[in-house]
PDB file of C-alpha atoms and ligand atoms in Angstrom:
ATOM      1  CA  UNK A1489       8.714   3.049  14.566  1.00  0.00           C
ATOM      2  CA  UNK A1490      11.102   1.258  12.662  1.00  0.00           C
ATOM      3  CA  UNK A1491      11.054   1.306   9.022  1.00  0.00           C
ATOM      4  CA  UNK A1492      11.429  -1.943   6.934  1.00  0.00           C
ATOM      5  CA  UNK A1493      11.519  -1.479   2.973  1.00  0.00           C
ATOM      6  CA  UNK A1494       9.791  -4.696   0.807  1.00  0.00           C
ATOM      7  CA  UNK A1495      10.721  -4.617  -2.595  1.00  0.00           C
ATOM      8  CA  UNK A1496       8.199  -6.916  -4.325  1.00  0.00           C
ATOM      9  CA  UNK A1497       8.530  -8.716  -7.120  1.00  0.00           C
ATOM     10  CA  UNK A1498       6.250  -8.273  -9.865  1.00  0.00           C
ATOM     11  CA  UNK A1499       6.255 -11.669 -10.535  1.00  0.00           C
ATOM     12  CA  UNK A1500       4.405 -12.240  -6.983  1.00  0.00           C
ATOM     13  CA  UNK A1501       1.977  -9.921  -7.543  1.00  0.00           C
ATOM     14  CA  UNK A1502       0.458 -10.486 -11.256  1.00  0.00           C
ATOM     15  CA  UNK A1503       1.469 -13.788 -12.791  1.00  0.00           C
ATOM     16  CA  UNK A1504      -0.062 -14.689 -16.058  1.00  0.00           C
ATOM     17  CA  UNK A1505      -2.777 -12.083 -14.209  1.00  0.00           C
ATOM     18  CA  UNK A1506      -3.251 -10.220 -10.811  1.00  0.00           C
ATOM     19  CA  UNK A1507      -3.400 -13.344  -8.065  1.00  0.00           C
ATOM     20  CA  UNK A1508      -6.477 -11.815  -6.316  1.00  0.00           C
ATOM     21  CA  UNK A1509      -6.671 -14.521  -3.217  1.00  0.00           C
ATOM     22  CA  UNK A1510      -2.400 -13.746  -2.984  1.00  0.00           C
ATOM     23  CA  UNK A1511      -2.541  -9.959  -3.100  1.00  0.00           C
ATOM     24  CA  UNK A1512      -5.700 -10.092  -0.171  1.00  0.00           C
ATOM     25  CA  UNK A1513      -3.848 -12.491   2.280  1.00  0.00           C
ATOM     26  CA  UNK A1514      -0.802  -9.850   1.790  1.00  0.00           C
ATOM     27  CA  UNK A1515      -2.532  -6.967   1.843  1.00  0.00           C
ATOM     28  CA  UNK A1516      -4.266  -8.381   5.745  1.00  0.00           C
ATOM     29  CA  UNK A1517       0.082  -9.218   6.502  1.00  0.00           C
ATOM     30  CA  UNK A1518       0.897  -6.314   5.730  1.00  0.00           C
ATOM     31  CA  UNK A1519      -1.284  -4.055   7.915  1.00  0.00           C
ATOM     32  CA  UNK A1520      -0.959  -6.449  10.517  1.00  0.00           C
ATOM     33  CA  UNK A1521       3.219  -5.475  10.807  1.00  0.00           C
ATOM     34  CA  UNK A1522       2.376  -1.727  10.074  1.00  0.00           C
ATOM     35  CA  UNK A1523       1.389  -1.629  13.313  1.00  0.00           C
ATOM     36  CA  UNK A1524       4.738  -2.629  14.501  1.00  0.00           C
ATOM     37  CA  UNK A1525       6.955  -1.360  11.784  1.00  0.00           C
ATOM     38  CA  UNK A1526       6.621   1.707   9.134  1.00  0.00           C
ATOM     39  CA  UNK A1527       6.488  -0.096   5.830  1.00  0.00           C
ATOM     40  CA  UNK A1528       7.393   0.705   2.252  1.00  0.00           C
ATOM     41  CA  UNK A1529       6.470  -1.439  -0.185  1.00  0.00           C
ATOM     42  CA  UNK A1530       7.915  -1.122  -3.719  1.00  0.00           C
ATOM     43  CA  UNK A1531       6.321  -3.199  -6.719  1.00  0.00           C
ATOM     44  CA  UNK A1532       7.887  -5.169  -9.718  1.00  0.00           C
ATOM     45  CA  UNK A1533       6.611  -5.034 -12.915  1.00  0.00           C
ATOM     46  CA  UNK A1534       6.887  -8.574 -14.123  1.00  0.00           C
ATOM     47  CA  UNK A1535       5.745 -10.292 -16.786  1.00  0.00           C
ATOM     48  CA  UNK A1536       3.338  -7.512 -18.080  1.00  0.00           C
ATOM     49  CA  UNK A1537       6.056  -5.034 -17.918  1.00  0.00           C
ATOM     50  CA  UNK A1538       8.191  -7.355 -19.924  1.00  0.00           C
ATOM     51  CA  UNK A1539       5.475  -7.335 -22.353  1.00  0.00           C
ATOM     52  CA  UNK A1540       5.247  -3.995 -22.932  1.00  0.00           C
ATOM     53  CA  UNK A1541       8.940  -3.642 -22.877  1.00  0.00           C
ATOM     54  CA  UNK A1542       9.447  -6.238 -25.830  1.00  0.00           C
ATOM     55  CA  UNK A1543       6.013  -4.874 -27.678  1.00  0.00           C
ATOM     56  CA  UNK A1544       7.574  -0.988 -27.590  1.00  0.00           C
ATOM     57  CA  UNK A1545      11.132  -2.200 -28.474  1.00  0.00           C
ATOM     58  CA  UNK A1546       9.799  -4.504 -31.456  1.00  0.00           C
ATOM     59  CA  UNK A1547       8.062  -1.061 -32.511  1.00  0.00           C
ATOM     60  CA  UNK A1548      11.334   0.887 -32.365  1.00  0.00           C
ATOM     61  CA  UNK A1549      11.020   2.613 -28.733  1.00  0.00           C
ATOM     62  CA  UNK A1550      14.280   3.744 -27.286  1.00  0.00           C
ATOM     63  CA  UNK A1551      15.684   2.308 -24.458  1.00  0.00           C
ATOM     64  CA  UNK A1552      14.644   5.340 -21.797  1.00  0.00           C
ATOM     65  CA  UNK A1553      10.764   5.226 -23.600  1.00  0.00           C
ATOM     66  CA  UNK A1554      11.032   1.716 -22.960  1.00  0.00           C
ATOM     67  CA  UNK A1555      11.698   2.151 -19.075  1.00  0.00           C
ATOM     68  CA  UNK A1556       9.006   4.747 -19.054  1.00  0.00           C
ATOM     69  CA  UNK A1557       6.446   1.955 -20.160  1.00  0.00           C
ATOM     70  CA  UNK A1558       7.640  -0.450 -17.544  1.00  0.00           C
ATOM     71  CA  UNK A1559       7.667   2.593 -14.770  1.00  0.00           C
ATOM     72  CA  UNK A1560       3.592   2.691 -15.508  1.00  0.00           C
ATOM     73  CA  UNK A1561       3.282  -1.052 -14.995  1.00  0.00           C
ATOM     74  CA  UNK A1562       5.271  -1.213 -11.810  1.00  0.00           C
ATOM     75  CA  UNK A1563       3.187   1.931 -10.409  1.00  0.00           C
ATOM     76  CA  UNK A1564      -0.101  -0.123 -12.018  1.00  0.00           C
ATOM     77  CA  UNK A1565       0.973  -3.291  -9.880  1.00  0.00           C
ATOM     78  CA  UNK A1566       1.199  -0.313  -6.878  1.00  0.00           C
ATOM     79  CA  UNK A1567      -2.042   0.509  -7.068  1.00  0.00           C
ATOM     80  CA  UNK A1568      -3.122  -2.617  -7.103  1.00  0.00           C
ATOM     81  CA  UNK A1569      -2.061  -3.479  -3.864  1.00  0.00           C
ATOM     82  CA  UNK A1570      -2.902   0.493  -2.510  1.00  0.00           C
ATOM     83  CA  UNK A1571      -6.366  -1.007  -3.125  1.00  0.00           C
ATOM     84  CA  UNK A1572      -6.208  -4.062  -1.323  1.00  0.00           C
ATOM     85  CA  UNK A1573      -4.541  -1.698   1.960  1.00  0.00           C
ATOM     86  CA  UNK A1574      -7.342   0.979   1.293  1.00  0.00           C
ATOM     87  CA  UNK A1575      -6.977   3.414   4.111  1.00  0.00           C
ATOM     88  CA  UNK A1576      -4.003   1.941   5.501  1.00  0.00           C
ATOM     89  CA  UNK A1577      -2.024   3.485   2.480  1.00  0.00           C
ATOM     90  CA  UNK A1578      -1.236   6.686   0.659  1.00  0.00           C
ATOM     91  CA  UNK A1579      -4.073   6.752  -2.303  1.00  0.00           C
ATOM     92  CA  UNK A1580      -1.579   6.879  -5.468  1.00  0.00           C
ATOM     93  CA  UNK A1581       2.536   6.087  -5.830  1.00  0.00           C
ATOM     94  CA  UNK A1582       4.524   8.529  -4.865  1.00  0.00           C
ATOM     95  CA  UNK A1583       6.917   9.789  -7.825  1.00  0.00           C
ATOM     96  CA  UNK A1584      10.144  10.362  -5.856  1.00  0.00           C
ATOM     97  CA  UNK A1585      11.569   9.602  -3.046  1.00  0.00           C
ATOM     98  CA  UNK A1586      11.162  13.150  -1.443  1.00  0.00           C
ATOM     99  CA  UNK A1587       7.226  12.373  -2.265  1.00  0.00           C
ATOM    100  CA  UNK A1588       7.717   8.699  -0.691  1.00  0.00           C
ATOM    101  CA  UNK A1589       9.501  10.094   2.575  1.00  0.00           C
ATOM    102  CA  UNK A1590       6.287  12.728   2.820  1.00  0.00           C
ATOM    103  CA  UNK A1591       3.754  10.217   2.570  1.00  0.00           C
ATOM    104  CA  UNK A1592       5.505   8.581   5.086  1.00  0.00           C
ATOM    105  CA  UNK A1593       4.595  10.655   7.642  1.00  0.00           C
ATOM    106  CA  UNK A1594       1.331  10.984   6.523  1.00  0.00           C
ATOM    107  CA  UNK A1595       0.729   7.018   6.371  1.00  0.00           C
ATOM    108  CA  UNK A1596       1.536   3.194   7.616  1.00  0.00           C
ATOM    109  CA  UNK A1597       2.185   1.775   4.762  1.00  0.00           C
ATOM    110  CA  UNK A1598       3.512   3.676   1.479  1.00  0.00           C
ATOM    111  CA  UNK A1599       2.986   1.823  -1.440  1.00  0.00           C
ATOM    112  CA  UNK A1600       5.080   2.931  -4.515  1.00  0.00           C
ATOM    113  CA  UNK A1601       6.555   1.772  -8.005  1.00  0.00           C
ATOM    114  CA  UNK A1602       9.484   2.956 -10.138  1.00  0.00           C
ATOM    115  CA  UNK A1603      11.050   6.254 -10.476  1.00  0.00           C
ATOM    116  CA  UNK A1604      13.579   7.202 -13.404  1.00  0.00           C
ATOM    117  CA  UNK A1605      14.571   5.189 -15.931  1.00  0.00           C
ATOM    118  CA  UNK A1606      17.860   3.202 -15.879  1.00  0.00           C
ATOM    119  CA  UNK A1607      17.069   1.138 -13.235  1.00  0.00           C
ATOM    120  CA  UNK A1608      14.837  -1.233 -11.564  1.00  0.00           C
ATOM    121  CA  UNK A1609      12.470  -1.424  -8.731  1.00  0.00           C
ATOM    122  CA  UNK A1610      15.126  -3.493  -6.813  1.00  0.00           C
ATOM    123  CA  UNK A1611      17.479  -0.257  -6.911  1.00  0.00           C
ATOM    124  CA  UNK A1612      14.244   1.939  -6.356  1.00  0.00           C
ATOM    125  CA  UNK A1613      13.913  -0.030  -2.609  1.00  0.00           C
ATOM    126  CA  UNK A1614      17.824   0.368  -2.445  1.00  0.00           C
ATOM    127  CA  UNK A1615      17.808   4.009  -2.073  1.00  0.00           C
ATOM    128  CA  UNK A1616      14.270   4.684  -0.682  1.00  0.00           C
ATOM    129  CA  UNK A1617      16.072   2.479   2.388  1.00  0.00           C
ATOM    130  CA  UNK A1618      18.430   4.914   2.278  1.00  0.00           C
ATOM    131  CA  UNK A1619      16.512   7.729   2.748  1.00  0.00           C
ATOM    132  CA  UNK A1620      14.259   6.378   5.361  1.00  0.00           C
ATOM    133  CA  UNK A1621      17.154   5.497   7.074  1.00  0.00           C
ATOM    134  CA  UNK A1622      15.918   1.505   7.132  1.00  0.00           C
ATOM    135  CA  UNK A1623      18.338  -1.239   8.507  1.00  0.00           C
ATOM    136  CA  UNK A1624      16.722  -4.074   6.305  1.00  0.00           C
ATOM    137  CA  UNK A1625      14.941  -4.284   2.748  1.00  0.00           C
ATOM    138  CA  UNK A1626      12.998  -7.305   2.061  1.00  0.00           C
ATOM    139  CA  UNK A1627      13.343  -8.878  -0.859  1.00  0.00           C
ATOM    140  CA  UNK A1628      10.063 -10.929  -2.151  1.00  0.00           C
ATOM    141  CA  UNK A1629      11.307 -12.741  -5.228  1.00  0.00           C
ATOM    142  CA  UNK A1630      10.303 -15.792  -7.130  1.00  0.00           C
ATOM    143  CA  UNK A1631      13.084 -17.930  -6.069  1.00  0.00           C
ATOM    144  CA  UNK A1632      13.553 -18.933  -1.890  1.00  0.00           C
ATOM    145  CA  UNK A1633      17.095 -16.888  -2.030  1.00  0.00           C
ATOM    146  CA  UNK A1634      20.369 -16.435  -3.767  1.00  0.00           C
ATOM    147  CA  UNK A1635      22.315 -19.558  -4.889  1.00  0.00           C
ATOM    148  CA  UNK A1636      25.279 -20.548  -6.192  1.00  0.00           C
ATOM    149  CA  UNK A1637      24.439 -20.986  -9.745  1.00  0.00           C
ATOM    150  CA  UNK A1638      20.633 -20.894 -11.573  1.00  0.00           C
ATOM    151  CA  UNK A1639      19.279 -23.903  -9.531  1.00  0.00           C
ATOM    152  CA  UNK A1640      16.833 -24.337 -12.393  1.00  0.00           C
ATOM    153  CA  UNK A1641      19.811 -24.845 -14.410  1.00  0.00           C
ATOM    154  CA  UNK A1642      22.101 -26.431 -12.469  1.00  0.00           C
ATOM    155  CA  UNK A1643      21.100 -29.640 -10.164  1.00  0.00           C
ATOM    156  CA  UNK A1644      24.013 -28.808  -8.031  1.00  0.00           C
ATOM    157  CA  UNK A1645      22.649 -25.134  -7.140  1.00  0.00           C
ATOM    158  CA  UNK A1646      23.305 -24.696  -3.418  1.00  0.00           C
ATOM    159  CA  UNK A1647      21.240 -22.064  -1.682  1.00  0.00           C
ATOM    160  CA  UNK A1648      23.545 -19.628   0.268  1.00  0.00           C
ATOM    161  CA  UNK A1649      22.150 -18.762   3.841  1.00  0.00           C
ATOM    162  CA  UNK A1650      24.278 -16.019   4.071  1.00  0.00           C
ATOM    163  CA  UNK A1651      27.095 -13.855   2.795  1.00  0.00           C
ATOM    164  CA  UNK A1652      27.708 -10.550   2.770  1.00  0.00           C
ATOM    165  CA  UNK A1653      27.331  -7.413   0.488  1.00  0.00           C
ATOM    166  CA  UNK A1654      30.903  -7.982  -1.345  1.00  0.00           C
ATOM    167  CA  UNK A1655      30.170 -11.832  -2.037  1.00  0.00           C
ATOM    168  CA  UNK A1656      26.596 -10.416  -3.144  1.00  0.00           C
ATOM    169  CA  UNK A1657      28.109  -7.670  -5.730  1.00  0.00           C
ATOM    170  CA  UNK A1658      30.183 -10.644  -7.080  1.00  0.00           C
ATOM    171  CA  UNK A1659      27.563 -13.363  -6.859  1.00  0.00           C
ATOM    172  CA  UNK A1660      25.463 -10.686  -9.236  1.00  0.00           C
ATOM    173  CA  UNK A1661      28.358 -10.105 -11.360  1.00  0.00           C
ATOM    174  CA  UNK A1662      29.398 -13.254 -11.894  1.00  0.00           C
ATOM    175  CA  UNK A1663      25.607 -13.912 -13.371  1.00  0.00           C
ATOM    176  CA  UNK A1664      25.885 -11.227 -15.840  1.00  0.00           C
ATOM    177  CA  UNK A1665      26.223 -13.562 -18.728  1.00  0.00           C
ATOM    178  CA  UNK A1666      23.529 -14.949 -21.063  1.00  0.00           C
ATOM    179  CA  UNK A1667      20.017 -13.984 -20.463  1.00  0.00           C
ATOM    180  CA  UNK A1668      20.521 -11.938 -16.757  1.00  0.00           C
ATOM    181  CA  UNK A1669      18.031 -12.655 -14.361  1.00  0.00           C
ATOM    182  CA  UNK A1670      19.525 -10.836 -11.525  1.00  0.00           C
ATOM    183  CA  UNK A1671      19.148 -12.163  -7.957  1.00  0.00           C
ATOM    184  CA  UNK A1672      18.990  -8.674  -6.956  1.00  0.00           C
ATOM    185  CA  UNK A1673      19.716  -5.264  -9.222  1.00  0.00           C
ATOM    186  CA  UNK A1674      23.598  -4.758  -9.194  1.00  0.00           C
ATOM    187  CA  UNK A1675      23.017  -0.533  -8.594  1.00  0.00           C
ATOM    188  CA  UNK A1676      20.864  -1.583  -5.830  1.00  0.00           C
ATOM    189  CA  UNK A1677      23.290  -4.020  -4.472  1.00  0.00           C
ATOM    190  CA  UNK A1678      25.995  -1.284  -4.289  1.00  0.00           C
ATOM    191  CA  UNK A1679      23.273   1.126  -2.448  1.00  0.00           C
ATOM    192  CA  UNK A1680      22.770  -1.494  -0.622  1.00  0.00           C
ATOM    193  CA  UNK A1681      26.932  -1.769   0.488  1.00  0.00           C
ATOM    194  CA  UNK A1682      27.367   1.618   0.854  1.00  0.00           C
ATOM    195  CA  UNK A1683      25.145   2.383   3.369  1.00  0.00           C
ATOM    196  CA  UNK A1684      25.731  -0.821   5.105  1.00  0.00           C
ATOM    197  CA  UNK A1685      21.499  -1.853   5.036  1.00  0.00           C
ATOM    198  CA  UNK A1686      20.713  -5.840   5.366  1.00  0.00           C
ATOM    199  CA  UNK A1687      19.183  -7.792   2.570  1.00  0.00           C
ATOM    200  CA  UNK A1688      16.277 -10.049   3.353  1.00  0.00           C
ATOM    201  CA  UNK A1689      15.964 -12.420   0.160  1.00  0.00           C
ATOM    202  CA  UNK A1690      13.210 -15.100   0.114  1.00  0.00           C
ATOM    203  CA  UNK A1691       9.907 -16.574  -1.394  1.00  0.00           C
ATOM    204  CA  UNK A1692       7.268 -13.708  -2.109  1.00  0.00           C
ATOM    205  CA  UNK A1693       4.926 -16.926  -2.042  1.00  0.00           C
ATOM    206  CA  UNK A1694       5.432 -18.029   1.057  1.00  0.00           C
ATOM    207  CA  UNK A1695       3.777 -15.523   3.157  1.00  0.00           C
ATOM    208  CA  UNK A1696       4.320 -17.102   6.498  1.00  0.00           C
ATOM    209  CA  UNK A1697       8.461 -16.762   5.964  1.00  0.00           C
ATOM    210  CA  UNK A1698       7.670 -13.471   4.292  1.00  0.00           C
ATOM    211  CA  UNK A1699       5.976 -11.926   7.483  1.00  0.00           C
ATOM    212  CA  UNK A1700       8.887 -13.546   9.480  1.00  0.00           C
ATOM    213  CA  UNK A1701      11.365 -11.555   7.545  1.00  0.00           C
ATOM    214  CA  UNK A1702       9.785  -8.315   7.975  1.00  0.00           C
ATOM    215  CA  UNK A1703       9.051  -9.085  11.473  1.00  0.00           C
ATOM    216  CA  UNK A1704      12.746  -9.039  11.765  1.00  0.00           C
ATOM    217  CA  UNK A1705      12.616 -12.736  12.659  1.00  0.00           C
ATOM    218  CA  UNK A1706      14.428 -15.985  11.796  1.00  0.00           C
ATOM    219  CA  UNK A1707      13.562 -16.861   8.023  1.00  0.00           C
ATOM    220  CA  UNK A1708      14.279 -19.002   5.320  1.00  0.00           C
ATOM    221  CA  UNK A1709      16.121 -17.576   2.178  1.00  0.00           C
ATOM    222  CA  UNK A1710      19.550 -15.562   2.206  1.00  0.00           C
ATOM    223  CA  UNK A1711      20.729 -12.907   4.589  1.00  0.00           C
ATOM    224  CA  UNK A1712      23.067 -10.473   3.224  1.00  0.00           C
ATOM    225  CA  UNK A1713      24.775  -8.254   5.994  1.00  0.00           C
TER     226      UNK A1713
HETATM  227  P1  UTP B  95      11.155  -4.172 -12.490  1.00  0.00           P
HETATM  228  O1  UTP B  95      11.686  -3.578 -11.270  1.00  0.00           O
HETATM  229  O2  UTP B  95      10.002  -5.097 -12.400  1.00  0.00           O
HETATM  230  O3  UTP B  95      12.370  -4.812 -13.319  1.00  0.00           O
HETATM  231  O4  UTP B  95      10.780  -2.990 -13.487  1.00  0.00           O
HETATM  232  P2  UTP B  95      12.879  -6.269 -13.641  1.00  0.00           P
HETATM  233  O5  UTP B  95      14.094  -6.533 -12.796  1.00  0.00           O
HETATM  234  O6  UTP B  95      13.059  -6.305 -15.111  1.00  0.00           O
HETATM  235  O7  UTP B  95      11.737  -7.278 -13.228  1.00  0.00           O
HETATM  236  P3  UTP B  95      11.795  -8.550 -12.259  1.00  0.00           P
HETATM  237  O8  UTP B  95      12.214  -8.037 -10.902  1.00  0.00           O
HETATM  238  O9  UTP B  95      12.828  -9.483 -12.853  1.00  0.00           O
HETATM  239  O10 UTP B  95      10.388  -9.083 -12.286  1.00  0.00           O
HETATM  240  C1  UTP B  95      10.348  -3.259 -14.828  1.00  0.00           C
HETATM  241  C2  UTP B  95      11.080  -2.379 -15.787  1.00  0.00           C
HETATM  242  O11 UTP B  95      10.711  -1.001 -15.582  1.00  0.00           O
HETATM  243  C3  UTP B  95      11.806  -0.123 -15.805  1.00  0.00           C
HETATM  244  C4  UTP B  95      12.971  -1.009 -16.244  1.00  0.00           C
HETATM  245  O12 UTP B  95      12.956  -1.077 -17.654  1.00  0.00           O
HETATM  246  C5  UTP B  95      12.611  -2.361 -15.643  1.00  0.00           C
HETATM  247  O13 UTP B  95      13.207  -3.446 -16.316  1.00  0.00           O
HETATM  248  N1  UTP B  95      12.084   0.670 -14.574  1.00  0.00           N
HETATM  249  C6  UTP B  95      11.531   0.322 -13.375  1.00  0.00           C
HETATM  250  C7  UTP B  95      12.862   1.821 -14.650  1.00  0.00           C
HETATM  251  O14 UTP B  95      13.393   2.157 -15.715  1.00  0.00           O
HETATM  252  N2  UTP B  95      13.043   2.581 -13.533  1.00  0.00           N
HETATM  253  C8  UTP B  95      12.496   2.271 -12.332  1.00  0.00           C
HETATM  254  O15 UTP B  95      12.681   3.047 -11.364  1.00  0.00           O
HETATM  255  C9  UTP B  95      11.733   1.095 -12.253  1.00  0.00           C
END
């Protein structure tokens, strides 16, 4: 079967708190393409993460203790979801990506959160792609794809259908200034290059595109190849 990777937003998942009706129409998507396609599903920690993040930094955390906390929250969003798949999915997130290829075999649908510190979950579904050898990662953001500028910024935002991984890598850099809200993580955008894997970016909300995309149909959002 062939393997799609969804890296999902935390933001999707838990809001201001966990969106219960959300997370059960997902859940019924998701088993619905594991029976076409072996799925890996890594999850964001969002706002809660970002919580923790500031709350441990305020109290004089170090950066790497820091990442730890926001590790737990994205494998607490995991199990989350495991919950809503129930047998369909491995019973806790795996800790590695040797542990997330195993479980793979074992499973549909593997259902995992961060890994090391350093990064984020983005660059977690980067090289988990890798090493399941998948041809596309999904991408279930907040926004419906990359633009051209912060479209809640800047009325004259265009939203870019396609491009490929070089323009992506610059698009990313080029955003690096105040406040970074990353389109997609710039390690996993390299990953992402390197090994030549397509980049699915679109609406976590819209759960109709969303199945599309994994589907390995048309969609709306941004294609990077
Ligand atoms: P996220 O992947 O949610 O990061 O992990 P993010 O990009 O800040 O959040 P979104 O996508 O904009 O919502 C939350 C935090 O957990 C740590 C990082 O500190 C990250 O910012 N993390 C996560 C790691 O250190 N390593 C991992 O493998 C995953």
């Amino acid at each position: 079967m062939e393997p799609v990777v969804l890296s999902l937003g935390g933001s999707v998942l838990v809001d201001e708190e966990p969106d219960i009706t959300y997370i059960r129409k997902l859940a019924k998507i998701l088993i619905g393409i594991s029976v076409i396609r072996k799925l890996y599903v890594v999850t964001g920690g969002g706002r809660i993460a970002r919580y923790y993040i500031r709350a441990g930094r305020d109290l004089g955390a170090d950066e790497g203790y820091l990442d730890e906390m926001g590790i737990e929250v994205t494998r607490l969003n995991a199990r989350l979801l495991i919950t809503a798949l129930g047998d369909h999915a491995n019973h806790s997130p795996p800790r590695s990506y040797d542990d997330a290829v195993h479980s793979g075999r074992l499973h549909s649908i593997v259902v995992m959160g961060g890994v090391s510190p350093g990064i984020t979950t983005d660059a977690v579904s980067a090289l988990l792609a890798e090493r399941v050898r998948a041809s596309i990662l999904v991408n279930a953001t907040s926004v419906d794809g990359a633009y051209t500028a912060d479209p809640k910024k800047d009325p004259n935002a265009k939203r870019i259908p396609s491009m490929n991984h070089a323009d992506l890598v610059k698009l990313i850099g080029s955003h690096t200034g105040a406040g970074p809200h990353h389109v997609f993580d710039p390690v996993g955008a390299g990953v992402l290059g390197r090994s030549k894997i397509q980049l699915a970016i679109v609406d976590g909300k819209d759960l109709k595109n969303l199945r599309d995309a994994l589907e390995g149909k048309k969609f709306k959002g941004t294609l990077v190849q």
